Coordinates of C-alpha atoms and ligand atoms in Angstrom, one line a residue:
X1 CA 137.6 -16.5 -32.7
X2 CA 135.6 -19.4 -32.8
X3 CA 134.6 -21.5 -36.0
X4 CA 131.7 -19.6 -37.8
X5 CA 130.0 -23.4 -38.0
X6 CA 129.9 -23.8 -33.9
X7 CA 126.2 -23.4 -32.6
X8 CA 125.6 -23.3 -29.2
X9 CA 121.7 -23.9 -29.3
X10 CA 119.4 -26.3 -32.1
X11 CA 115.9 -24.2 -31.8
X12 CA 115.6 -20.6 -30.8
X13 CA 115.3 -19.4 -27.3
X14 CA 112.1 -17.4 -26.5
X15 CA 111.5 -14.3 -28.6
X16 CA 113.9 -15.3 -31.3
X17 CA 112.7 -16.0 -34.5
X18 CA 112.4 -19.0 -36.5
X19 CA 115.1 -17.5 -38.5
X20 CA 117.3 -17.0 -35.8
X21 CA 116.6 -12.9 -36.2
X22 CA 116.2 -10.5 -33.5
X23 CA 115.8 -7.1 -34.4
X24 CA 118.6 -5.0 -34.0
X25 CA 117.0 -2.1 -31.3
X26 CA 119.6 0.4 -32.3
X27 CA 118.4 2.8 -29.7
X28 CA 118.8 0.6 -27.0
X29 CA 123.0 0.9 -27.4
X30 CA 124.5 2.7 -24.6
X31 CA 127.1 5.5 -24.9
X32 CA 130.0 2.9 -23.6
X33 CA 128.7 -0.2 -26.6
X34 CA 129.0 3.0 -29.6
X35 CA 132.4 3.9 -27.8
X36 CA 133.4 0.7 -27.6
X37 CA 133.0 0.4 -31.3
X38 CA 134.8 3.9 -31.7
X39 CA 137.9 2.6 -30.5
X40 CA 138.2 -0.5 -32.3
X41 CA 137.1 1.1 -35.5
X42 CA 139.2 3.9 -34.8
X43 CA 142.1 1.2 -34.2
X44 CA 141.6 -0.1 -37.4
X45 CA 141.0 2.3 -40.1
X46 CA 144.5 3.7 -39.1
X47 CA 145.8 1.0 -39.7
X48 CA 144.2 -0.8 -43.0
X49 CA 144.7 1.5 -45.5
X50 CA 148.1 0.2 -47.4
X51 CA 146.9 -3.2 -45.4
X52 CA 143.5 -3.9 -46.8
X53 CA 142.0 -5.0 -50.2
X54 CA 140.9 -2.4 -52.5
X55 CA 137.2 -3.8 -51.8
X56 CA 137.3 -3.7 -48.7
X57 CA 138.5 0.4 -48.5
X58 CA 135.6 0.9 -51.3
X59 CA 133.0 -0.8 -48.7
X60 CA 134.2 1.2 -45.5
X61 CA 133.4 4.4 -48.1
X62 CA 130.4 3.4 -49.9
X63 CA 128.6 2.4 -46.6
X64 CA 129.9 5.5 -44.7
X65 CA 131.0 3.3 -41.8
X66 CA 133.0 6.1 -41.0
X67 CA 130.2 8.2 -39.1
X68 CA 130.8 7.4 -35.4
X69 CA 128.7 5.2 -33.3
X70 CA 127.1 1.3 -33.9
X71 CA 126.0 1.5 -37.5
X72 CA 122.0 1.3 -37.5
X73 CA 121.4 -0.9 -39.7
X74 CA 118.1 0.6 -40.8
X75 CA 120.7 3.6 -42.7
X76 CA 123.3 1.0 -43.2
X77 CA 121.0 -1.5 -45.0
X78 CA 119.4 1.5 -47.5
X79 CA 123.7 1.7 -48.7
X80 CA 124.2 -1.9 -49.0
X81 CA 121.2 -2.7 -51.0
X82 CA 121.9 -0.4 -53.3
X83 CA 125.0 -1.7 -53.7
X84 CA 124.9 -5.2 -54.1
X85 CA 120.8 -6.4 -52.7
X86 CA 122.6 -7.7 -49.5
X87 CA 121.5 -6.6 -45.9
X88 CA 122.8 -7.1 -42.4
X89 CA 120.3 -9.0 -39.9
X90 CA 120.7 -9.0 -36.1
X91 CA 121.2 -12.3 -34.7
X92 CA 121.4 -13.3 -30.9
X93 CA 124.7 -14.9 -31.6
X94 CA 125.7 -18.1 -33.7
X95 CA 123.1 -19.9 -35.3
X96 CA 122.5 -22.9 -36.5
X97 CA 124.6 -24.2 -40.0
X98 CA 121.2 -24.7 -42.3
X99 CA 119.7 -21.0 -40.9
X100 CA 123.2 -19.3 -42.3
X101 CA 123.5 -20.5 -45.2
X102 CA 119.6 -20.0 -45.9
X103 CA 120.9 -16.5 -44.7
X104 CA 124.0 -16.1 -47.2
X105 CA 121.8 -17.6 -50.2
X106 CA 119.5 -14.7 -49.7
X107 CA 121.6 -12.1 -49.5
X108 CA 121.1 -11.8 -45.4
X109 CA 124.2 -11.5 -43.3
X110 CA 123.9 -12.5 -40.0
X111 CA 125.5 -10.3 -37.6
X112 CA 126.1 -11.0 -34.0
X113 CA 123.5 -7.9 -32.3
X114 CA 126.5 -7.4 -29.1
X115 CA 129.7 -5.8 -28.2
X116 CA 132.6 -7.2 -27.0
X117 CA 133.7 -5.7 -23.8
X118 CA 137.1 -3.5 -22.7
X119 CA 138.5 -6.7 -21.2
X120 CA 137.8 -8.4 -24.9
X121 CA 139.1 -6.3 -26.7
X122 CA 141.6 -8.7 -28.8
X123 CA 140.0 -11.8 -28.5
X124 CA 136.4 -13.0 -28.3
X125 CA 135.2 -16.3 -28.4
X126 CA 131.3 -15.0 -31.0
X127 CA 131.8 -13.2 -33.2
X128 CA 129.7 -10.1 -31.8
X129 CA 128.8 -6.7 -34.1
X130 CA 132.3 -5.4 -34.8
X131 CA 133.6 -8.5 -35.7
X132 CA 130.9 -9.1 -38.1
X133 CA 129.8 -5.7 -39.3
X134 CA 133.0 -3.8 -39.9
X135 CA 135.0 -7.2 -40.7
X136 CA 132.1 -8.8 -42.5
X137 CA 130.0 -6.0 -44.5
X138 CA 132.5 -3.9 -46.5
X139 CA 133.1 -6.9 -48.6
X140 CA 129.8 -7.4 -49.5
X141 CA 129.2 -4.0 -50.8
X142 CA 131.8 -5.3 -53.3
X143 CA 129.8 -7.3 -56.4
X144 CA 131.9 -9.8 -56.9
X145 CA 132.5 -11.1 -53.4
X146 CA 128.9 -10.0 -52.8
X147 CA 128.1 -12.9 -55.3
X148 CA 130.8 -15.3 -54.0
X149 CA 128.9 -15.0 -50.3
X150 CA 125.5 -15.6 -52.4
X151 CA 126.7 -19.1 -54.2
X152 CA 128.8 -19.9 -50.9
X153 CA 125.0 -20.1 -49.3
X154 CA 123.5 -22.3 -52.1
X155 CA 126.5 -24.6 -52.1
X156 CA 126.2 -25.2 -47.8
X157 CA 122.6 -25.8 -48.4
X158 CA 123.7 -28.7 -51.0
X159 CA 126.2 -29.9 -48.9
X160 CA 124.0 -30.5 -46.1
X161 CA 122.6 -33.4 -48.4
X162 CA 126.9 -34.9 -48.9
X163 CA 127.9 -34.6 -44.7
X164 CA 130.4 -31.9 -45.8
X165 CA 130.2 -29.5 -43.5
X166 CA 134.0 -29.8 -42.2
X167 CA 134.9 -29.0 -46.2
X168 CA 133.0 -26.2 -46.7
X169 CA 133.9 -25.1 -43.4
X170 CA 137.6 -25.0 -44.8
X171 CA 136.6 -22.7 -47.4
X172 CA 134.8 -20.6 -45.6
X173 CA 137.9 -20.1 -43.1
X174 CA 140.7 -19.4 -45.5
X175 CA 138.9 -17.2 -47.8
X176 CA 136.1 -15.3 -45.6
X177 CA 137.5 -15.3 -42.9
X178 CA 141.2 -15.4 -43.3
X179 CA 141.8 -14.4 -47.0
X180 CA 144.3 -13.0 -48.4
X181 CA 144.5 -11.4 -52.1
X182 CA 147.2 -10.2 -54.5
X183 CA 147.0 -6.7 -55.4
X184 CA 149.8 -4.4 -57.6
X185 CA 151.1 -3.3 -55.2
X186 CA 151.5 -6.6 -53.0
X187 CA 149.5 -8.6 -51.0
X188 CA 146.4 -7.4 -49.0
X189 CA 143.9 -8.3 -46.4
X190 CA 140.0 -9.1 -47.4
X191 CA 139.9 -11.8 -44.6
X192 CA 136.8 -10.8 -41.7
X193 CA 138.5 -12.7 -39.0
X194 CA 142.0 -10.3 -39.8
X195 CA 140.4 -7.0 -40.7
X196 CA 138.8 -6.9 -37.6
X197 CA 141.6 -7.8 -35.8
X198 CA 144.4 -5.2 -34.7
X199 CA 147.2 -8.3 -34.1
X200 CA 146.3 -10.2 -36.9
X201 CA 146.6 -7.5 -39.7
X202 CA 149.9 -7.0 -38.9
X203 CA 151.0 -10.5 -38.7
X204 CA 149.3 -11.6 -41.7
X205 CA 151.1 -9.4 -43.6
X206 CA 154.2 -8.7 -41.7
X207 CA 155.8 -12.0 -40.3
X208 CA 158.0 -14.1 -41.3
X209 CA 156.0 -17.0 -39.4
X210 CA 152.9 -18.1 -41.3
X211 CA 153.0 -19.8 -44.9
X212 CA 151.3 -17.8 -47.7
X213 CA 149.9 -20.3 -50.1
X214 CA 148.4 -19.9 -53.5
X215 CA 144.7 -20.6 -53.7
X216 CA 143.8 -23.9 -54.6
X217 CA 140.0 -24.8 -54.2
X218 CA 140.2 -29.2 -53.2
X219 CA 143.8 -28.0 -51.1
X220 CA 142.2 -25.6 -49.2
X221 CA 139.3 -28.0 -48.5
X222 CA 141.6 -30.6 -47.0
X223 CA 143.5 -27.9 -44.7
X224 CA 143.2 -27.9 -41.2
X225 CA 142.9 -24.6 -39.1
X226 CA 143.2 -23.0 -35.9
X227 CA 140.8 -21.3 -33.9
X228 CA 142.1 -20.1 -31.1
X229 CA 145.3 -18.1 -32.4
X230 CA 146.5 -16.6 -35.4
X231 CA 146.6 -18.4 -38.2
X232 CA 149.7 -20.8 -39.3
X233 CA 148.4 -20.7 -43.5
X234 CA 147.2 -17.9 -45.4
X235 CA 145.6 -19.0 -48.7
X236 CA 146.2 -16.1 -51.3
X237 CA 143.6 -15.5 -54.2
X238 CA 144.7 -13.8 -57.5
X239 CA 141.9 -11.8 -57.6
X240 CA 137.9 -12.2 -56.5
X241 CA 136.8 -12.9 -59.6
X242 CA 139.3 -16.0 -59.5
X243 CA 138.1 -17.0 -56.0
X244 CA 134.3 -16.6 -57.5
X245 CA 135.3 -18.1 -60.5
X246 CA 136.7 -21.5 -59.6
X247 CA 134.5 -21.8 -56.7
X248 CA 131.2 -21.9 -58.9
X249 CA 132.4 -23.7 -61.7
X250 CA 133.3 -26.3 -60.0
X251 CA 131.0 -28.8 -59.0
X252 CA 131.7 -29.5 -55.2
X253 CA 129.8 -33.4 -55.3
X254 CA 132.9 -35.6 -56.7
X255 CA 135.5 -33.0 -54.8
X256 CA 133.9 -33.6 -50.8
X257 CA 134.2 -37.6 -51.9
X258 CA 137.8 -37.2 -53.5
X259 CA 139.0 -35.4 -50.8
X260 CA 136.6 -38.1 -48.2
X261 CA 139.2 -40.6 -49.4
X262 CA 142.3 -38.7 -48.1
X263 CA 143.9 -37.6 -45.3
X264 CA 143.1 -33.6 -44.0
X265 CA 146.3 -31.7 -44.3
X266 CA 147.9 -30.8 -41.0
X267 CA 147.9 -27.6 -40.1
X268 CA 151.6 -26.0 -41.8
X269 CA 152.4 -28.9 -43.8
X270 CA 153.5 -27.5 -47.3
X271 CA 153.1 -30.4 -50.0
X272 CA 154.8 -30.5 -53.0
X273 CA 152.3 -29.2 -55.5
X274 CA 151.8 -25.9 -53.4
X275 CA 152.5 -22.2 -55.2
X276 CA 154.5 -20.9 -52.2
X277 CA 154.0 -17.0 -51.7
X278 CA 156.2 -17.0 -48.3
X279 CA 157.4 -20.2 -46.5
X280 CA 156.6 -19.6 -43.1
X281 CA 159.4 -20.2 -40.5
X282 CA 156.5 -21.2 -38.1
X283 CA 158.5 -19.5 -35.5
X284 CA 156.1 -17.6 -33.3
X285 CA 153.3 -21.0 -33.5
X286 CA 156.3 -23.0 -32.3
X287 CA 157.4 -20.4 -29.2
X288 CA 153.6 -20.6 -28.3
X289 CA 153.9 -24.4 -28.3
X290 CA 157.2 -24.6 -26.9
Ligands
LIG1 N1 130.3 -25.0 -57.1 C1 129.9 -25.3 -55.2 C2 129.0 -26.6 -55.3 O1 129.0 -27.5 -56.6 C3 128.4 -24.4 -54.5 C4 129.4 -23.0 -53.8 C5 130.0 -21.9 -55.0 C6 130.1 -23.2 -53.0 C7 130.6 -21.2 -54.4 C8 131.6 -22.4 -52.3 C9 131.4 -21.0 -53.2 O2 128.4 -26.9 -54.6
LIG2 CO1 133.2 -13.8 -39.1

């Protein structure tokens, strides 16, 4: 999956609003497109109980996402607004950073208004409606995570004056997209990039290959990541309250400056201060590069 912060256009294409939104035009989805959603949904929902975070499973329930077909935002948003004040808006694809942050800061989640084709079942470059809605929206029904995403959007708008996009993108990557959480019965997935991927939902929890490291804000903001294959590191939060609390209560301005003076941390490196949950063999990544 491609970085959430790589965009292709600078101005909206013809017919696209200044905020990059478009009508969902739900009635225009074909039977094949709805069937693709159903196929992806069935595959993930068979596998995710016992793997996905409690908050994610609750979100699926609260939002009635088990209803067949690509969700109609008129119905989905009624439930989501009720839960946390968030809503989903349709966009053609990736949007510019400032537009993205502004949507989040105002409790709007932009979702790609297309669905992958059968030859893209397991990998695609730009997030589609399955990744964006199935992956991201259940967590947005959780009040604590919902507040984290708003704070992230506001922090993103603020970061533009510090030229700190890269550090902030790493935080998004290792939490919103690929985060793990420690629950009473063990590690669980809450990151959208994992829960929307069949293979990575297994790999992230079961494989001996990746490192799993206790969440440390400054460390995460220095850590490189890969966009072309399974992650080599996952960062584990103890709770969503921890995630929200540490990010909201830290002024990022001095942190950006301090991190800027340090080199980035290479993808699979472990550091002396790391709270290692599992030390990875990196066998998977080594075999691929080898
Ligand atoms: N506290 C951050 C700042 O000072 C804002 C932020 C909050 C960023 C939560 C990400 C997540 O900029
Ligand atoms: Co995403």
